[in-house]
Short mmCIF file of C-alpha atoms in Angstrom, two decimals:
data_model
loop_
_atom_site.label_atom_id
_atom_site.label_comp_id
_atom_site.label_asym_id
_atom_site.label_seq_id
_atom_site.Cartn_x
_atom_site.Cartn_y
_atom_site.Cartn_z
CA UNK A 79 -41.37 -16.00 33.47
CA UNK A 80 -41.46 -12.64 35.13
CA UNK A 81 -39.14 -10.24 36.12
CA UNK A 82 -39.51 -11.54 39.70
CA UNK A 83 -37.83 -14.33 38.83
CA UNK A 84 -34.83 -12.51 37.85
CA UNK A 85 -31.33 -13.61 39.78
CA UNK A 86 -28.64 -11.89 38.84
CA UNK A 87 -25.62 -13.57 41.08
CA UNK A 88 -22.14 -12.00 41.39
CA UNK A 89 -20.82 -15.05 40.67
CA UNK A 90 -20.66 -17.75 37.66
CA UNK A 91 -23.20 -20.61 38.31
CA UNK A 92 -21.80 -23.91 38.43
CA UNK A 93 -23.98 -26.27 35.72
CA UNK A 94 -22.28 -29.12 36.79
CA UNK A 95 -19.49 -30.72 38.91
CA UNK A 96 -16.19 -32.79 37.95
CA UNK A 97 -14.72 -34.55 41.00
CA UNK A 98 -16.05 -31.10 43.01
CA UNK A 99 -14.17 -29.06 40.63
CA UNK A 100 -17.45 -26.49 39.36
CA UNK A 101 -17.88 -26.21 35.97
CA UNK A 102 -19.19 -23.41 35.21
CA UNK A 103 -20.95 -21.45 32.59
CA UNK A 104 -18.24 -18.90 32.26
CA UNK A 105 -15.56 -21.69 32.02
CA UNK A 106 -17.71 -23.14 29.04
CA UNK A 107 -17.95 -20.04 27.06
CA UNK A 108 -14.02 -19.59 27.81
CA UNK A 109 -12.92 -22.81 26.34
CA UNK A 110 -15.61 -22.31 23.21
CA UNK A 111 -14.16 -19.06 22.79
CA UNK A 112 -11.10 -20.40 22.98
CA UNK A 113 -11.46 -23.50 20.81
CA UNK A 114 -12.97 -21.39 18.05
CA UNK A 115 -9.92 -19.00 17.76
CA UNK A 116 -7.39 -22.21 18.04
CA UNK A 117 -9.38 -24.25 15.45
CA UNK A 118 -9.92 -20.92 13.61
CA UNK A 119 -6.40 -20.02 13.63
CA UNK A 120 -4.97 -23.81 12.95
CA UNK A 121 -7.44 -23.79 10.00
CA UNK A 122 -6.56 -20.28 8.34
CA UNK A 123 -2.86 -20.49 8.58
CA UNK A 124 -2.71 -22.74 5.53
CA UNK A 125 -4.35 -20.11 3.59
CA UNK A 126 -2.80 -17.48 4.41
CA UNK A 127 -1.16 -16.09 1.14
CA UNK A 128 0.99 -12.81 -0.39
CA UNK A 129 -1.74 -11.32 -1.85
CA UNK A 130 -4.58 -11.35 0.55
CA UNK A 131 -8.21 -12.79 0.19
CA UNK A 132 -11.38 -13.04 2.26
CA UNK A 133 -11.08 -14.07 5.75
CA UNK A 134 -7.46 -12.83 5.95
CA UNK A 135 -8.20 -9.32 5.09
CA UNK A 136 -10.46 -8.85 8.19
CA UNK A 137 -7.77 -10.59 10.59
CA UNK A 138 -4.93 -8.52 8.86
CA UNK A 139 -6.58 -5.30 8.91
CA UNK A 140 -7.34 -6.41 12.58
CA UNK A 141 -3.62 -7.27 13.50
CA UNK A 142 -1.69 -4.68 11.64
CA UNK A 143 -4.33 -2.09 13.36
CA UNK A 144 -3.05 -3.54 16.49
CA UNK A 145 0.66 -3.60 15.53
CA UNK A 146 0.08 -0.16 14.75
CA UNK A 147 -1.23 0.97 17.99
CA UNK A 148 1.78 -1.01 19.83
CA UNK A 149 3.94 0.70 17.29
CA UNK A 150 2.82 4.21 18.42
CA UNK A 151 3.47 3.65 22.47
CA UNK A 152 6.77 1.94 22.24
CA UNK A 153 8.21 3.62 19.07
CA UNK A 154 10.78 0.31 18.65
CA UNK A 155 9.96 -2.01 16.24
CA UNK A 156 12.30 -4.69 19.17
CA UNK A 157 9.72 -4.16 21.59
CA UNK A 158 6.77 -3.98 19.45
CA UNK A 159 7.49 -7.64 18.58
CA UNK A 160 8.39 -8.70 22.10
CA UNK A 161 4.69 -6.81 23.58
CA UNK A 162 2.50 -7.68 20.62
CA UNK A 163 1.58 -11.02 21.10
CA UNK A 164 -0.10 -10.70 24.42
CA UNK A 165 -1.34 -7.09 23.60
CA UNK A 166 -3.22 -8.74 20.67
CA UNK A 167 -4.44 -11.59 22.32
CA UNK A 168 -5.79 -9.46 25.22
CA UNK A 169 -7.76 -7.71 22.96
CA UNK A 170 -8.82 -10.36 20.46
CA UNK A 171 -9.83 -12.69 23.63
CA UNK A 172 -11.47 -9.99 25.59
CA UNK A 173 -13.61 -8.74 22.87
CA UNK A 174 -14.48 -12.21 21.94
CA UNK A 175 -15.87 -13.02 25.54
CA UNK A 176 -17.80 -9.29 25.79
CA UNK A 177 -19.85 -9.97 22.37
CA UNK A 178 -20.81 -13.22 22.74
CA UNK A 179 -23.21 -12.03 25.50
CA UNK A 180 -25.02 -9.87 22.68
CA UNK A 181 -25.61 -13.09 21.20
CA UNK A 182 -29.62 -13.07 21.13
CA UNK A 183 -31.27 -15.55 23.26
CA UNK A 184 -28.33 -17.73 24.54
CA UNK A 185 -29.06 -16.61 27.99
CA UNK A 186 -32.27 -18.18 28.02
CA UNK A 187 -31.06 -21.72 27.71
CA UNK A 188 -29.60 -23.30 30.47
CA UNK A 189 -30.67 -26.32 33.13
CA UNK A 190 -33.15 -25.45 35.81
CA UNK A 191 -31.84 -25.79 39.52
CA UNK A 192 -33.55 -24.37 42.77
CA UNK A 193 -32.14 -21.33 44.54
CA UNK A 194 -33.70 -20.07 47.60
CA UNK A 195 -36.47 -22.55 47.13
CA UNK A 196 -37.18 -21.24 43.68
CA UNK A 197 -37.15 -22.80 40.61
CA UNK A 198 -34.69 -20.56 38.24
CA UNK A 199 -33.26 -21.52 35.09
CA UNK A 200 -28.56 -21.32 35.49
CA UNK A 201 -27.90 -20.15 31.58
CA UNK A 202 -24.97 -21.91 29.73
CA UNK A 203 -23.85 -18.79 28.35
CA UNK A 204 -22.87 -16.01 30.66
CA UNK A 205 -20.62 -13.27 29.59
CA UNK A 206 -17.20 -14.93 30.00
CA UNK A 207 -15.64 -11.47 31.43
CA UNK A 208 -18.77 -11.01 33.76
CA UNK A 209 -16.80 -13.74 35.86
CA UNK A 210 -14.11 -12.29 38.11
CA UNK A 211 -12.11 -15.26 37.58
CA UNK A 212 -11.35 -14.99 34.04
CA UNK A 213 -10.88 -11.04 34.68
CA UNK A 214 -8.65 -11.86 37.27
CA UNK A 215 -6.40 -14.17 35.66
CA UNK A 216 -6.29 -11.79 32.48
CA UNK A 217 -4.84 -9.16 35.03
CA UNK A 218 -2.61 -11.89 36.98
CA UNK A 219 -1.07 -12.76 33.40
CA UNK A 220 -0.91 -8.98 32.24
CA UNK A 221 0.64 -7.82 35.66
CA UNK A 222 3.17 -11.02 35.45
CA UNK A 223 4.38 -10.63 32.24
CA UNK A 224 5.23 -6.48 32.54
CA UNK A 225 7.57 -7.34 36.04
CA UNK A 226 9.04 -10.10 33.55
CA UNK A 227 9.68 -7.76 30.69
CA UNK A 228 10.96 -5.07 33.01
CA UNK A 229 13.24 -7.42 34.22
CA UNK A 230 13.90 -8.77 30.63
CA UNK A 231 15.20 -5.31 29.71
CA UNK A 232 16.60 -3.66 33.08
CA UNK A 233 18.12 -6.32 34.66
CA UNK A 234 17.13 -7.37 37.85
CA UNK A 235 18.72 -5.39 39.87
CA UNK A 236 17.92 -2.30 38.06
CA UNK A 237 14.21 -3.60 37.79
CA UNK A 238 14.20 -4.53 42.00
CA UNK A 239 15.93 -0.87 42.45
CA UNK A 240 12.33 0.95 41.80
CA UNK A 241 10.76 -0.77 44.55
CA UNK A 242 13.43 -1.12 47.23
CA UNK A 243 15.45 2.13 48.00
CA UNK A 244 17.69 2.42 50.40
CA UNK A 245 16.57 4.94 53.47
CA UNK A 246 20.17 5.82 53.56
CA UNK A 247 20.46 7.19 50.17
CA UNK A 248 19.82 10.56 48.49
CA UNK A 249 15.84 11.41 49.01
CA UNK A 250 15.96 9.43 52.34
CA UNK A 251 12.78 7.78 53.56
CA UNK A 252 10.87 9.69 50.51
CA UNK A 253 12.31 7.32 48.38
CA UNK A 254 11.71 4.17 50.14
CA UNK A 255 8.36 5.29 50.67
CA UNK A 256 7.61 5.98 46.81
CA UNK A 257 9.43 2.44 46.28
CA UNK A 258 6.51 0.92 48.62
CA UNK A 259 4.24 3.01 46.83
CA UNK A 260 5.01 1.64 43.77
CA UNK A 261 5.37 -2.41 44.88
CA UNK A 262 1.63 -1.42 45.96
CA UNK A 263 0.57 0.16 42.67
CA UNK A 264 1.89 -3.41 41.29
CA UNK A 265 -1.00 -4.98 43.17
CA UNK A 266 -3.56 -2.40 42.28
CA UNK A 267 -3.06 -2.83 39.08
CA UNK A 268 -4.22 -6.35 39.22
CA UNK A 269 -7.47 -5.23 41.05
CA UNK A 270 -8.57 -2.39 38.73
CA UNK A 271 -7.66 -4.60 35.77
CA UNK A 272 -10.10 -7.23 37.07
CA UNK A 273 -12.63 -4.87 38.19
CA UNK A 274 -13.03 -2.66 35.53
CA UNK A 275 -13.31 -5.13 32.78
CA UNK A 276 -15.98 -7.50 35.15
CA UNK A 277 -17.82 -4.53 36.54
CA UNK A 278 -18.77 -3.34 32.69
CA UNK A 279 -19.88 -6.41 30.86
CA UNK A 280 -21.75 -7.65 34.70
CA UNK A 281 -23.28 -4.43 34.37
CA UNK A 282 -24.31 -4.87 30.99
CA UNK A 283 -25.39 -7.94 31.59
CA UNK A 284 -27.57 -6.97 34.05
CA UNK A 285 -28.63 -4.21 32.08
CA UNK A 286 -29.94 -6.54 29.31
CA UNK A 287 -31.47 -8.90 31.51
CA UNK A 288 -33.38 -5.98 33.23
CA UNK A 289 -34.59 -4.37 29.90
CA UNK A 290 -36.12 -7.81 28.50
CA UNK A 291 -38.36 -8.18 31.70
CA UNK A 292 -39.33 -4.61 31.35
CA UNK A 293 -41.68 -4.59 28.60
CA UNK A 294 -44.02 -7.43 27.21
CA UNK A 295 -42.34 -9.97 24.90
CA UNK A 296 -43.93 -9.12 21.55
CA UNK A 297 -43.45 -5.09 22.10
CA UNK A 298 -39.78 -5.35 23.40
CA UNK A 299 -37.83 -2.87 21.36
CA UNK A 300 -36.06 -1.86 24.82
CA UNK A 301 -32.77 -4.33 24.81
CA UNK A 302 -32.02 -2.83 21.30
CA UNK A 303 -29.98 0.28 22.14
CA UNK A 304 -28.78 -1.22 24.70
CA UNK A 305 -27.32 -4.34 22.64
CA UNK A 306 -25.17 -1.80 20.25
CA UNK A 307 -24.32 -0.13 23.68
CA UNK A 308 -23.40 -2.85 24.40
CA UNK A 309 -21.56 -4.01 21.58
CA UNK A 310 -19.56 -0.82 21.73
CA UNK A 311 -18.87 -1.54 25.89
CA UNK A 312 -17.25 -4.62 24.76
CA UNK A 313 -14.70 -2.75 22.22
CA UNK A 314 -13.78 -0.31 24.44
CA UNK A 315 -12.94 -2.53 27.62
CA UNK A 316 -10.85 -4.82 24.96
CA UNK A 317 -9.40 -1.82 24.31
CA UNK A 318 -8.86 -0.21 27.27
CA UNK A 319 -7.50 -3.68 28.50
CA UNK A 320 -4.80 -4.13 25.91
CA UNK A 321 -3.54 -0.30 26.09
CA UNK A 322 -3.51 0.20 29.63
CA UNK A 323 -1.25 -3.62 29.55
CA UNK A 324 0.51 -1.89 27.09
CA UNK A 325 1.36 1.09 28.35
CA UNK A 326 2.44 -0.42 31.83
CA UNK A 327 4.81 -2.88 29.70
CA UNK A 328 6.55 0.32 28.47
CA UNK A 329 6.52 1.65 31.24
CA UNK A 330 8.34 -1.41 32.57
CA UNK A 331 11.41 -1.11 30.13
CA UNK A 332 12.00 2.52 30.96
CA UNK A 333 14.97 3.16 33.29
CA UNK A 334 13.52 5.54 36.18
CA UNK A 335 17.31 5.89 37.81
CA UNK A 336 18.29 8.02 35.03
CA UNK A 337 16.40 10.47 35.71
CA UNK B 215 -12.00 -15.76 51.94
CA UNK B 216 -15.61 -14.80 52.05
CA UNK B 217 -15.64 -12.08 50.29
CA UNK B 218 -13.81 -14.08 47.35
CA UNK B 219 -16.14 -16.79 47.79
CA UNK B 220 -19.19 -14.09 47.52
CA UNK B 221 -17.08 -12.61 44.23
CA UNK B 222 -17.51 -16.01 42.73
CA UNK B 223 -13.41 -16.37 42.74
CA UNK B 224 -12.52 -20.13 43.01
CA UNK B 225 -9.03 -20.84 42.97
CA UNK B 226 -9.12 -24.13 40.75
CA UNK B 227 -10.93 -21.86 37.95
CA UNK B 228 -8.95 -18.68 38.87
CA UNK B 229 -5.45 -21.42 37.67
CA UNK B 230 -7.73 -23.38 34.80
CA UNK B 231 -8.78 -19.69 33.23
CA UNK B 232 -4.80 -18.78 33.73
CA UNK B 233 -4.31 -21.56 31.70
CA UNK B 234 -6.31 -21.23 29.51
CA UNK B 235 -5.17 -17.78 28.25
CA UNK B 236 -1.54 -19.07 28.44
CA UNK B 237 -2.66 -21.64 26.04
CA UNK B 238 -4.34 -19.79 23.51
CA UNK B 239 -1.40 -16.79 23.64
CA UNK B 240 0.69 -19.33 22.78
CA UNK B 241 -0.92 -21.22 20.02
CA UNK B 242 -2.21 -17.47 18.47
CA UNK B 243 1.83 -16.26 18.74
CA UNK B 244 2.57 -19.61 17.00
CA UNK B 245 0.06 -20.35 14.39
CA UNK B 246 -1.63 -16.59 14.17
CA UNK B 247 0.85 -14.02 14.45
CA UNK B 248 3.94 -15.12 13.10
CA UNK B 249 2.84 -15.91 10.22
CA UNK B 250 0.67 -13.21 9.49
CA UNK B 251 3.38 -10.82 10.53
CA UNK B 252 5.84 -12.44 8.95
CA UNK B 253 3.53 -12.42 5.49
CA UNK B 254 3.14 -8.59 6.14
CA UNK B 255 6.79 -7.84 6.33
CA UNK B 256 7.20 -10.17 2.76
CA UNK B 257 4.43 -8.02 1.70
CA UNK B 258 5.74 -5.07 2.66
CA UNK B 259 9.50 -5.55 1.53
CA UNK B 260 7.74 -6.36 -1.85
CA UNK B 261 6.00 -3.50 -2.09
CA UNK B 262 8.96 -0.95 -1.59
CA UNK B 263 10.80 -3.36 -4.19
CA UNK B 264 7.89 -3.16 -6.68
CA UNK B 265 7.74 0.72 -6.21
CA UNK B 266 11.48 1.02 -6.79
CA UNK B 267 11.33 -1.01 -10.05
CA UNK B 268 8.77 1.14 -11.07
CA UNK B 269 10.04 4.35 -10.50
CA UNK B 270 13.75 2.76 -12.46
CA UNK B 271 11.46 1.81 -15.62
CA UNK B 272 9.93 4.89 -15.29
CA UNK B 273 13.09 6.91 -15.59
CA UNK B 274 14.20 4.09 -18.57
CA UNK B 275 11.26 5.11 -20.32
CA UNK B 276 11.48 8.89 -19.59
CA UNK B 277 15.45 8.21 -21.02
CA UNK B 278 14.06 6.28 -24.36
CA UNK B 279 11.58 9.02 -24.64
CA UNK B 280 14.46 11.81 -24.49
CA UNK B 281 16.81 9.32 -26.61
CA UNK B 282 13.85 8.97 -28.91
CA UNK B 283 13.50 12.65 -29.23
CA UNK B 284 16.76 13.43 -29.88
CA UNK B 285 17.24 10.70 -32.67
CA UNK B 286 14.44 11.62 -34.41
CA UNK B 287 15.22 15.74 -34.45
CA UNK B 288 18.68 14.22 -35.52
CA UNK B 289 17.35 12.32 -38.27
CA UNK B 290 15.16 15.33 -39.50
CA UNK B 291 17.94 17.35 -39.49
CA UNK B 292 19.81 14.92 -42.05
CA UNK B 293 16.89 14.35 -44.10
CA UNK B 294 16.24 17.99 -44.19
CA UNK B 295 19.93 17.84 -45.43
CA UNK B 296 19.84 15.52 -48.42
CA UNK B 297 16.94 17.27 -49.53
CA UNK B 298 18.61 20.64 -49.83
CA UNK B 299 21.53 19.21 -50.93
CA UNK B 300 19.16 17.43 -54.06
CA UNK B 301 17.44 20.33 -54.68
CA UNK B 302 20.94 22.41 -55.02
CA UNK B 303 21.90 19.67 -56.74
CA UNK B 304 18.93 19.52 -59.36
CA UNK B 305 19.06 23.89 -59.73
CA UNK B 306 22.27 22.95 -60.76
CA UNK B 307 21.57 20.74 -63.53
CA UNK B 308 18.55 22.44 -64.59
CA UNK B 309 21.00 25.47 -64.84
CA UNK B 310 23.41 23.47 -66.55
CA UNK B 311 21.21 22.10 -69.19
CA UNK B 312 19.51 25.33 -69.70
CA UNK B 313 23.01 26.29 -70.66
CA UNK B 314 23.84 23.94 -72.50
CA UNK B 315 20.32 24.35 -74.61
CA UNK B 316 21.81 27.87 -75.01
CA UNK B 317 24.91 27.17 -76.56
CA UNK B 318 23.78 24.52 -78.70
CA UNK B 319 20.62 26.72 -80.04
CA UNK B 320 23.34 29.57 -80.48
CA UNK B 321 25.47 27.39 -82.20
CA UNK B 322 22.75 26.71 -84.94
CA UNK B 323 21.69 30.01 -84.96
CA UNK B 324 25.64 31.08 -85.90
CA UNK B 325 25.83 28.08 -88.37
CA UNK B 326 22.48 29.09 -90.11
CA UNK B 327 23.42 32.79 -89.99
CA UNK B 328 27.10 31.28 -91.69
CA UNK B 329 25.16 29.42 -94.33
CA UNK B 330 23.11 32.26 -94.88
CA UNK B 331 25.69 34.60 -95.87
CA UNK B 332 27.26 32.14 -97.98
CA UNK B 333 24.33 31.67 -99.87
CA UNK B 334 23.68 35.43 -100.32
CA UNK B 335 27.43 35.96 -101.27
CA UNK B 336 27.05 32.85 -103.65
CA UNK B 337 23.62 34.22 -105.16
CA UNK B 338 24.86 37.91 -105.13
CA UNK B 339 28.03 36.06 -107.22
CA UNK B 340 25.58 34.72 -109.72
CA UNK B 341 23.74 37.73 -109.92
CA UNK B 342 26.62 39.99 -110.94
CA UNK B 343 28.04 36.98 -113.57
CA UNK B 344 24.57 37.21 -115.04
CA UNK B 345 24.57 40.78 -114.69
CA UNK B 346 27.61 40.59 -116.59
CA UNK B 347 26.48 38.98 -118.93
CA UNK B 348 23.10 41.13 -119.84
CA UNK B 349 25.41 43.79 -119.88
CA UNK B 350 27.57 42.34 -122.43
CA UNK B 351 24.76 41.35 -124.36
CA UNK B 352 23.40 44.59 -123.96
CA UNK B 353 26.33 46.62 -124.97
CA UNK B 354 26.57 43.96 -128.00
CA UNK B 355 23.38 44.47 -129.46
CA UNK B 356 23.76 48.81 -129.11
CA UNK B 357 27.50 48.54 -130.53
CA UNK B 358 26.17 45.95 -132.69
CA UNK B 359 29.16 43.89 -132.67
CA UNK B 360 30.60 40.93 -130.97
CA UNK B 361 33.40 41.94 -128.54
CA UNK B 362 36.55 40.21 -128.25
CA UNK B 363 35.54 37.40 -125.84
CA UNK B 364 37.69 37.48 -123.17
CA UNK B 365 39.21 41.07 -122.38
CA UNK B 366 35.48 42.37 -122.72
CA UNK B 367 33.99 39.62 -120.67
CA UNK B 368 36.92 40.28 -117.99
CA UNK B 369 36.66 44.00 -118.04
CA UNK B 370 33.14 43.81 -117.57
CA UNK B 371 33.04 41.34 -115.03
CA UNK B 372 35.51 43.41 -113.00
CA UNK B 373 33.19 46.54 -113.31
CA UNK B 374 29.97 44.91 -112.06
CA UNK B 375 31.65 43.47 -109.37
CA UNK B 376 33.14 46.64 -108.35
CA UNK B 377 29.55 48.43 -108.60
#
C-alpha cells in the first residue's frame, strides 16, 4: 500500500447498512466509547468508597478538577451543580473520542470496498469527532441546553427579552438589531462548536495518515511527534469544548436588562 | 442539502449520535457523578470535622499540660514545705537535746563538786580531830602528865579548829 492509495473523505464511511440506515465507522467507535464509560461507570460505582483507592483516585482527581473549573466561572456552588453534569460529560466524551484515534494501528483494519474503481480498505475506527455528525449533535445538545438554563433561571420572558426588542423602546432599532444579532450568534455558536472540534481531530487525522505513507515502514519515526501532538490536540478541544459550553451557560443565567 | 451530504451529515445519525450523548449524560449524572460528588462532599464534611476534633484535643492537651504544670510546681512547693518545716523541726530537737545534755552534765558536775566538798570538809574534820589528838598527846608527853580528859580534849579541839 502506497501513499497513492490514500483517501481521506470528509465524511464517515458507511461499513455496512441496516434497513438503509449507514452504519458507520464513527457511529461504532461512538457507541464503544460509549459502552465502555456506561459499563465502566455501572461497574465502579459499587466501589466507590470514603477513603479512596485505585481506579477512583484518577476519576476523582478528574471530576473534582472539573468541578473546580465550573466552580471558578460561575462562582455558585447552585449552578455549579445544575452545569456540571454536561460540562463533565462534554469533556470526558470528547476526549475519549479524540484519543482513541492515537490508538496505534486501528486505522488499518477495516473491510475493503471499491471507490472510484479502486480497491481501498473503509477502517472501523475513525476518530469519532472527525465526523461532523457527532460534532454537530455535541453542539445541538450544548446550544439546547444553555437557551434551557437561561430560561430555567430568567424566566421566559426575561430570557425571550434579549432577542426580541421592541423598535419602539429606548435604543430604537439599535436594539432590535443587537437582539437579531444575538438570535444569530445562537446559531453560530452551533457551527463553530461543530467545526472547530471536527476540523482539529480531521486534521489530525489526516496528518497521521499522511506522515505514515511518508517514510518507509521499518524507518517511520515520523507519526511520533505528531501522535503526542496529537494527544495534546485532543485535550485541548475537550477542553476548549466544555469551557466555551460553560461559559455560554453562564452567560445564559446573567440578566442583561439590568444593566 | 449537498453540501451536508458532501460534509458527511446524515440526519438519522445526526438524531442517533444526539441520542446517544443524551444517554450516556444521563447514565454518567446518575451512576458517575452523584455519587462521586456526593462521596466528596461526605469526604469533605469529614475532613473539616476531623480537623476540628483535632485542633479541640489539641487545646485539651495543651490545658492538661498547663494543669499538669501547675500541679506539679504546686506540689513542689508543699514538699519543699514539709521539708523545711522537718528540718526546723529536727534543729529544734537537736537544740533541745543538746540542752538538755547540758543541764543534766551540769547537774553532775554540781552534785560531784557537792560531794566533793563534803568529803574535803569531812576529811579536813578528821584531820583536825586527829590533829587534836597528836597535839594532846604531844603536849602530854612534854608536860608529862595526863590532862583532865575532857576540858583539855575540848579546849584543844576548839583551838585546832579555830587555826
Amino acid at each position: 500500500m502506497g501513499i497513492q492509495d490514500l483517501v481521506i473523505s470528509i465524511a464517515p464511511e458507511p461499513i455496512f447498512h441496516i434497513h438503509g440506515f449507514p452504519i458507520t465507522n464513527t457511529t461504532v467507535i461512538t457507541l464503544i466509547t460509549s459502552l465502555i464509560v456506561i459499563v465502566g461507570s455501572l461497574y465502579l460505582r459499587k466501589s466507590f468508597k470514603i477513603v479512596p483507592k485505585g481506579l477512583q483516585n484518577v476519576i476523582e482527581s478528574v471530576l473534582e478538577a472539573l468541578l473546580n473549573m465550573v466552580d471558578s466561572v460561575t462562582r455558585d456552588r447552585k449552578q455549579t451543580q445544575k452545569f456540571f453534569p454536561l460540562v463533565a460529560t462534554i469533556f470526558i466524551f470528547v476526549i475519549l473520542i479524540n484519543w482513541i484515534e492515537v490508538v496505534p494501528g486501528l486505522g488499518t483494519i477495516g473491510v475493503k470496498e471499491v471507490h472510484h474503481g479502486k480497491e481501498v480498505v473503509v477502517p472501523f475506527v475513525r476518530s469519532a469527532a472527525a465526523d461532523l455528525n457527532v460534532t454537530l449533535a455535541l453542539a445541538i445538545v450544548s446550544v439546547f441546553f444553555t437557551q434551557f438554563i437561561g430560561i430555567a433561571f430568567l424566566g421566559t420572558r426575561k430570557y425571550l427579552s434579549k432577542f426580541f426588542v421592541s423598535p419602539f423602546k429606548k435604543p430604537y432599532f439599535i436594539g432590535s438589531f443587537v437582539g437579531i444579532l444575538e438570535v444569530i450568534s445562537e446559531f453560530s455558536k452551533v457551527i463553530s462548536f461543530s467545526f472547530r472540534l471536527f476540523g482539529n481531530i480531521f486534521a489530525g487525522e489526516a496528518l497521521l495518515l499522511v506522515a505514515l505513507f511518508l517514510l518507509p515502514v521499518f524507518f517511520n519515526i515520523l507519526p511520533l511527534p505528531f501522535l503526542f501532538l496529537e494527544l495534546f490536540v485532543g485535550f485541548v478541544q475537550a477542553l476548549v469544548f466544555s469551557m466555551l459550553t460553560l461559559v455560554f451557560l453562564k452567560s445564559a443565567t446573567i440578566d442583561h436588562s439590568e444593566h | 442539502m449537498e453540501l451536508l451530504n458532501k460534509l458527511g451529515i446524515h440526519p438519522t445519525l445526526l438524531i442517533a449520535q444526539i441520542i446517544n450523548f443524551i444517554i450516556l449524560l444521563l447514565v454518567l449524572y446518575k451512576f458517575l457523578y452523584n455519587p462521586i460528588l456526593k462521596l466528596l462532599k461526605k469526604r469533605q464534611d469529614k475532613i473539616v470535622k476531623s480537623l476540628d476534633d483535632a485542633k479541640q484535643i489539641e487545646e485539651k492537651l495543651k490545658k492538661a499540660e498547663k494543669d499538669y504544670d501547675q500541679k506539679m510546681a504546686e506540689a513542689r512547693k508543699e514538699a519543699m514545705a514539709v521539708l523545711s518545716e522537718t528540718e526546723k523541726q529536727s534543729n529544734k530537737q537537736k537544740e533541745e537535746s543538746v540542752q538538755k545534755t547540758k543541764e543534766e552534765v551540769a547537774e553532775i558536775i554540781k552534785k560531784a563538786k557537792e560531794q566533793i566538798t563534803q568529803e574535803k570538809e569531812k576529811i579536813v574534820e578528821d584531820t583536825k580531830k586527829e590533829i587534836a589528838d597528836v597535839v594532846m598527846l604531844a603536849i602530854e608527853k612534854t608536860v608529862g602528865k595526863e590532862m583532865n580528859d575532857k576540858i583539855d580534849k575540848k579546849m584543844i579541839e576548839k583551838t585546832v579548829k579555830d587555826l
